[in-house]
Amino acid sequence: MNAKQTLPFLVAALFAAPAAWAVDTAAAATANETAGSAVAQDYVNSGADAVRSDKALIEYGRFKMTGVARVRVDGGDTASSYAGQANQPSDTASHFNIEVFPSIRLYDDWRVTTQLESQVNLEDFSRNGERGVNMTKLWAEGTVYDKVKARVGKFGTFSSYGRVLDNEVTGAELFFDYKYPTKVTAGRVTKHFNDNPWGVEAHKSGFYSVQSVLPLYNDRAHIGGTYVFINNVNNNGNNDHANFGEIGFDFKPVDDVTLMAAYSRSNLDTKDSAGNDVQKYGLFTEVKYKNADWNVRNSYDVYLNYRNVGAMSSVNSVNDYSKNVKGFQVGADYVLLKNLKMGAFYLHGKQVNPTVGNDKQDVNVWRAQVEYKF
C-alpha cells in the first residue's frame, strides 16, 4: 500500500484515539431502530436532535449546535455502478466529512435548523464545493396541534425503508404521529433519479408524497409504504410524469434478530447503452443480528443483505452502491464508546444495466469508517 493509500487509515486512527480516553458514565439506553419506524423517527428526531440527544456541542439559551464527523475509506470498484468506460479500473476513495446542525428555538418546540457540511478528500486534500462549507438544508419545524407536526423549508425526505426517497426537498410537510404514523409532503425537487447517466431527471419539478406505517405484534413488526408523484420530469428531452411506489416490512422474530424486505417501482421507461430497458424496480432484503446503538458502549451488529436495485426504481435510494447494482453485502458495526461508531462492509455485486457497451461490470467494494457524534 503506497503513502497515499495509507494516509486515510492513519487519519482514522488519530481521529479515534483521543476519544478512547473519555469516560463514558451515561446510562445505557435502548433505541427502537427498526426500518418500519422510519416514518416517526425521521420526523421526531430530525435535525440537530437526531445527531445527539444527550448533549450538544454548544447550547446557550435558545441556541444549540450538534454535529457528526466521519472518516471513510472505500476500495475496489468504487466507480463501477455507473462506469464511464469499459473495464473500469479499481480505485480507492477516502474523505473526512463533518456536518453541523446549528438551530435556534423560536417558540415552544418550534425550531429553525440548518445543516452545514464540509468534506475533504484525503488523497489530494481537495474540498467539496467552491467555498469548502456548504449549506445543504434550512428548515423550520414544530407542533401544529396535538400530535400533528409541520416542517417547512429545504429538508431531508426519507421513505418508509429508504427505497424511493433519501434526498432533499424544498417545500412543506405534515406529520401525523398517531396510531398509524403518516407523512404528507409537497414541494419541489431537483435530482438525477438514482444518479443515473441516461438523462432522466427532475429540475425544480413538483413533488408530492405520502407515506405511512402499520405497526403489528406489539411493535415487533411493521408494514410501511410510500407513494411519490413528480411532474415535469425530463426523460431524455421528453416531458414525463413519474410515479414511484415502495412497500416493505420488518420483523423481529427474537430480540436480537431483525429481518426486513422492501420493493420499489416506477413507471419510467428509458434505454441503457445496449439498447435494453433500464430496470425500473428494486428489491432490498436484509437480516441483522444485534444492534450497534450509538448510546450503548460495546454494542455491535452484523448484517447480510441482498440488493437488486434498478436505476429507475427510485428518486434516490439509501445505501451506497445500491443504485444499478445487484449483489450481496456483509458488514458489521461496533460502538467503541458512546457516540463513537466504527463500521466496515464488503459488497460482491454487478451492474443491473450496462453503462458502456453490452457487458455488465463487477461492483465489488469494501469500506472502513469511523464516525463520531458531538
mmCIF file of N, CA, C and O in Angstrom, residues 314-362:
data_model
loop_
_atom_site.group_PDB
_atom_site.id
_atom_site.type_symbol
_atom_site.label_atom_id
_atom_site.label_comp_id
_atom_site.label_asym_id
_atom_site.label_seq_id
_atom_site.Cartn_x
_atom_site.Cartn_y
_atom_site.Cartn_z
ATOM 1 N N SER A 314 -36.238 4.464 -8.208
ATOM 2 C CA SER A 314 -36.423 5.436 -7.134
ATOM 3 C C SER A 314 -35.910 6.811 -7.527
ATOM 4 O O SER A 314 -35.175 6.968 -8.502
ATOM 5 N N VAL A 315 -36.303 7.790 -6.717
ATOM 6 C CA VAL A 315 -35.743 9.144 -6.850
ATOM 7 C C VAL A 315 -34.293 9.100 -6.380
ATOM 8 O O VAL A 315 -33.381 9.549 -7.068
ATOM 9 N N ASN A 316 -34.081 8.555 -5.202
ATOM 10 C CA ASN A 316 -32.731 8.366 -4.667
ATOM 11 C C ASN A 316 -32.806 7.338 -3.549
ATOM 12 O O ASN A 316 -33.381 7.594 -2.498
ATOM 13 N N SER A 317 -32.242 6.153 -3.763
ATOM 14 C CA SER A 317 -32.339 5.091 -2.763
ATOM 15 C C SER A 317 -31.195 5.191 -1.761
ATOM 16 O O SER A 317 -30.096 5.635 -2.082
ATOM 17 N N VAL A 318 -31.484 4.770 -0.528
ATOM 18 C CA VAL A 318 -30.480 4.762 0.522
ATOM 19 C C VAL A 318 -29.532 3.585 0.290
ATOM 20 O O VAL A 318 -29.788 2.740 -0.566
ATOM 21 N N ASN A 319 -28.456 3.517 1.022
ATOM 22 C CA ASN A 319 -27.399 2.502 0.917
ATOM 23 C C ASN A 319 -26.480 2.794 -0.263
ATOM 24 O O ASN A 319 -26.895 2.767 -1.413
ATOM 25 N N ASP A 320 -25.226 3.081 0.029
ATOM 26 C CA ASP A 320 -24.240 3.318 -1.022
ATOM 27 C C ASP A 320 -24.041 2.061 -1.851
ATOM 28 O O ASP A 320 -24.152 0.939 -1.345
ATOM 29 N N TYR A 321 -23.751 2.270 -3.118
ATOM 30 C CA TYR A 321 -23.524 1.183 -4.080
ATOM 31 C C TYR A 321 -24.759 0.279 -4.217
ATOM 32 O O TYR A 321 -24.651 -0.917 -4.399
ATOM 33 N N SER A 322 -25.922 0.884 -4.119
ATOM 34 C CA SER A 322 -27.147 0.107 -4.335
ATOM 35 C C SER A 322 -27.968 0.698 -5.477
ATOM 36 O O SER A 322 -29.151 0.402 -5.606
ATOM 37 N N LYS A 323 -27.349 1.518 -6.310
ATOM 38 C CA LYS A 323 -28.038 2.087 -7.473
ATOM 39 C C LYS A 323 -27.480 1.431 -8.727
ATOM 40 O O LYS A 323 -26.283 1.516 -8.993
ATOM 41 N N ASN A 324 -28.343 0.736 -9.452
ATOM 42 C CA ASN A 324 -27.921 -0.030 -10.627
ATOM 43 C C ASN A 324 -26.948 -1.138 -10.229
ATOM 44 O O ASN A 324 -26.002 -1.448 -10.937
ATOM 45 N N VAL A 325 -27.201 -1.742 -9.067
ATOM 46 C CA VAL A 325 -26.319 -2.798 -8.553
ATOM 47 C C VAL A 325 -27.158 -3.985 -8.071
ATOM 48 O O VAL A 325 -28.202 -3.818 -7.426
ATOM 49 N N LYS A 326 -26.681 -5.185 -8.381
ATOM 50 C CA LYS A 326 -27.271 -6.423 -7.884
ATOM 51 C C LYS A 326 -26.171 -7.223 -7.197
ATOM 52 O O LYS A 326 -25.102 -7.437 -7.780
ATOM 53 N N GLY A 327 -26.408 -7.661 -5.944
ATOM 54 C CA GLY A 327 -25.393 -8.441 -5.265
ATOM 55 C C GLY A 327 -25.629 -8.555 -3.776
ATOM 56 O O GLY A 327 -26.653 -8.094 -3.247
ATOM 57 N N PHE A 328 -24.666 -9.175 -3.086
ATOM 58 C CA PHE A 328 -24.740 -9.412 -1.645
ATOM 59 C C PHE A 328 -23.722 -8.539 -0.919
ATOM 60 O O PHE A 328 -22.627 -8.275 -1.427
ATOM 61 N N GLN A 329 -24.102 -8.143 0.294
ATOM 62 C CA GLN A 329 -23.212 -7.346 1.134
ATOM 63 C C GLN A 329 -23.200 -7.921 2.548
ATOM 64 O O GLN A 329 -24.245 -8.290 3.088
ATOM 65 N N VAL A 330 -22.008 -8.007 3.147
ATOM 66 C CA VAL A 330 -21.872 -8.411 4.534
ATOM 67 C C VAL A 330 -21.117 -7.308 5.269
ATOM 68 O O VAL A 330 -20.188 -6.709 4.724
ATOM 69 N N GLY A 331 -21.551 -7.004 6.493
ATOM 70 C CA GLY A 331 -20.901 -5.916 7.205
ATOM 71 C C GLY A 331 -21.114 -6.001 8.704
ATOM 72 O O GLY A 331 -21.841 -6.863 9.213
ATOM 73 N N ALA A 332 -20.474 -5.089 9.424
ATOM 74 C CA ALA A 332 -20.575 -5.042 10.882
ATOM 75 C C ALA A 332 -20.333 -3.623 11.364
ATOM 76 O O ALA A 332 -19.634 -2.834 10.701
ATOM 77 N N ASP A 333 -20.925 -3.290 12.521
ATOM 78 C CA ASP A 333 -20.718 -2.002 13.187
ATOM 79 C C ASP A 333 -20.408 -2.260 14.652
ATOM 80 O O ASP A 333 -20.906 -3.231 15.246
ATOM 81 N N TYR A 334 -19.595 -1.383 15.229
ATOM 82 C CA TYR A 334 -19.211 -1.537 16.629
ATOM 83 C C TYR A 334 -19.116 -0.164 17.277
ATOM 84 O O TYR A 334 -18.473 0.753 16.739
ATOM 85 N N VAL A 335 -19.766 -0.005 18.430
ATOM 86 C CA VAL A 335 -19.729 1.251 19.176
ATOM 87 C C VAL A 335 -18.634 1.139 20.226
ATOM 88 O O VAL A 335 -18.812 0.497 21.272
ATOM 89 N N LEU A 336 -17.485 1.750 19.936
ATOM 90 C CA LEU A 336 -16.337 1.680 20.839
ATOM 91 C C LEU A 336 -16.620 2.413 22.135
ATOM 92 O O LEU A 336 -16.355 1.921 23.238
ATOM 93 N N LEU A 337 -17.160 3.602 22.004
ATOM 94 C CA LEU A 337 -17.612 4.414 23.132
ATOM 95 C C LEU A 337 -18.918 5.067 22.729
ATOM 96 O O LEU A 337 -19.242 5.138 21.544
ATOM 97 N N LYS A 338 -19.661 5.555 23.678
ATOM 98 C CA LYS A 338 -20.893 6.243 23.362
ATOM 99 C C LYS A 338 -20.621 7.354 22.342
ATOM 100 O O LYS A 338 -19.703 8.158 22.503
ATOM 101 N N ASN A 339 -21.387 7.342 21.252
ATOM 102 C CA ASN A 339 -21.290 8.315 20.165
ATOM 103 C C ASN A 339 -20.077 8.121 19.257
ATOM 104 O O ASN A 339 -19.810 8.961 18.400
ATOM 105 N N LEU A 340 -19.336 7.026 19.436
ATOM 106 C CA LEU A 340 -18.200 6.726 18.559
ATOM 107 C C LEU A 340 -18.413 5.332 17.945
ATOM 108 O O LEU A 340 -18.362 4.325 18.642
ATOM 109 N N LYS A 341 -18.675 5.313 16.644
ATOM 110 C CA LYS A 341 -19.022 4.058 15.980
ATOM 111 C C LYS A 341 -18.046 3.766 14.842
ATOM 112 O O LYS A 341 -17.686 4.645 14.056
ATOM 113 N N MET A 342 -17.653 2.489 14.749
ATOM 114 C CA MET A 342 -16.823 2.016 13.648
ATOM 115 C C MET A 342 -17.638 1.040 12.807
ATOM 116 O O MET A 342 -18.496 0.327 13.327
ATOM 117 N N GLY A 343 -17.369 1.020 11.501
ATOM 118 C CA GLY A 343 -18.115 0.124 10.635
ATOM 119 C C GLY A 343 -17.289 -0.331 9.451
ATOM 120 O O GLY A 343 -16.326 0.339 9.046
ATOM 121 N N ALA A 344 -17.656 -1.474 8.900
ATOM 122 C CA ALA A 344 -16.975 -1.999 7.714
ATOM 123 C C ALA A 344 -17.943 -2.906 6.967
ATOM 124 O O ALA A 344 -18.840 -3.509 7.566
ATOM 125 N N PHE A 345 -17.756 -2.992 5.644
ATOM 126 C CA PHE A 345 -18.551 -3.935 4.859
ATOM 127 C C PHE A 345 -17.794 -4.364 3.616
ATOM 128 O O PHE A 345 -16.800 -3.741 3.211
ATOM 129 N N TYR A 346 -18.281 -5.453 3.019
ATOM 130 C CA TYR A 346 -17.806 -5.896 1.704
ATOM 131 C C TYR A 346 -19.019 -6.214 0.847
ATOM 132 O O TYR A 346 -19.930 -6.939 1.276
ATOM 133 N N LEU A 347 -19.033 -5.666 -0.345
ATOM 134 C CA LEU A 347 -20.112 -5.884 -1.305
ATOM 135 C C LEU A 347 -19.577 -6.655 -2.497
ATOM 136 O O LEU A 347 -18.562 -6.275 -3.087
ATOM 137 N N HIS A 348 -20.266 -7.731 -2.859
ATOM 138 C CA HIS A 348 -19.942 -8.505 -4.057
ATOM 139 C C HIS A 348 -21.124 -8.359 -5.009
ATOM 140 O O HIS A 348 -22.183 -8.947 -4.793
ATOM 141 N N GLY A 349 -20.944 -7.524 -6.035
ATOM 142 C CA GLY A 349 -22.076 -7.227 -6.893
ATOM 143 C C GLY A 349 -21.719 -7.052 -8.354
ATOM 144 O O GLY A 349 -20.563 -7.216 -8.771
ATOM 145 N N LYS A 350 -22.742 -6.663 -9.121
ATOM 146 C CA LYS A 350 -22.607 -6.477 -10.551
ATOM 147 C C LYS A 350 -23.631 -5.440 -10.997
ATOM 148 O O LYS A 350 -24.663 -5.236 -10.344
ATOM 149 N N GLN A 351 -23.349 -4.756 -12.098
ATOM 150 C CA GLN A 351 -24.301 -3.806 -12.636
ATOM 151 C C GLN A 351 -25.615 -4.502 -13.008
ATOM 152 O O GLN A 351 -25.622 -5.636 -13.475
ATOM 153 N N VAL A 352 -26.717 -3.787 -12.820
ATOM 154 C CA VAL A 352 -28.010 -4.283 -13.292
ATOM 155 C C VAL A 352 -28.141 -4.026 -14.793
ATOM 156 O O VAL A 352 -28.528 -4.910 -15.549
ATOM 157 N N ASN A 353 -27.839 -2.798 -15.209
ATOM 158 C CA ASN A 353 -27.804 -2.432 -16.624
ATOM 159 C C ASN A 353 -26.406 -1.961 -16.985
ATOM 160 O O ASN A 353 -25.785 -1.218 -16.207
ATOM 161 N N PRO A 354 -25.871 -2.358 -18.142
ATOM 162 C CA PRO A 354 -24.542 -1.874 -18.539
ATOM 163 C C PRO A 354 -24.585 -0.391 -18.869
ATOM 164 O O PRO A 354 -25.592 0.124 -19.373
ATOM 165 N N THR A 355 -23.506 0.300 -18.557
ATOM 166 C CA THR A 355 -23.408 1.726 -18.873
ATOM 167 C C THR A 355 -22.437 1.987 -20.013
ATOM 168 O O THR A 355 -22.393 3.099 -20.549
ATOM 169 N N VAL A 356 -21.638 0.982 -20.378
ATOM 170 C CA VAL A 356 -20.723 1.081 -21.520
ATOM 171 C C VAL A 356 -20.805 -0.244 -22.290
ATOM 172 O O VAL A 356 -20.477 -1.301 -21.743
ATOM 173 N N GLY A 357 -21.256 -0.189 -23.523
ATOM 174 C CA GLY A 357 -21.339 -1.409 -24.322
ATOM 175 C C GLY A 357 -22.403 -2.355 -23.808
ATOM 176 O O GLY A 357 -23.409 -1.950 -23.221
ATOM 177 N N ASN A 358 -22.156 -3.675 -24.000
ATOM 178 C CA ASN A 358 -23.135 -4.697 -23.640
ATOM 179 C C ASN A 358 -22.819 -5.448 -22.363
ATOM 180 O O ASN A 358 -23.646 -6.211 -21.871
ATOM 181 N N ASP A 359 -21.613 -5.284 -21.837
ATOM 182 C CA ASP A 359 -21.169 -6.076 -20.693
ATOM 183 C C ASP A 359 -21.476 -5.388 -19.364
ATOM 184 O O ASP A 359 -21.182 -4.199 -19.178
ATOM 185 N N LYS A 360 -22.017 -6.164 -18.433
ATOM 186 C CA LYS A 360 -22.264 -5.667 -17.083
ATOM 187 C C LYS A 360 -20.991 -5.817 -16.257
ATOM 188 O O LYS A 360 -20.448 -6.911 -16.141
ATOM 189 N N GLN A 361 -20.521 -4.734 -15.695
ATOM 190 C CA GLN A 361 -19.254 -4.747 -14.968
ATOM 191 C C GLN A 361 -19.447 -5.128 -13.493
ATOM 192 O O GLN A 361 -20.522 -4.950 -12.916
ATOM 193 N N ASP A 362 -18.388 -5.660 -12.906
ATOM 194 C CA ASP A 362 -18.410 -6.021 -11.486
ATOM 195 C C ASP A 362 -18.470 -4.773 -10.614
ATOM 196 O O ASP A 362 -17.905 -3.721 -10.953
#
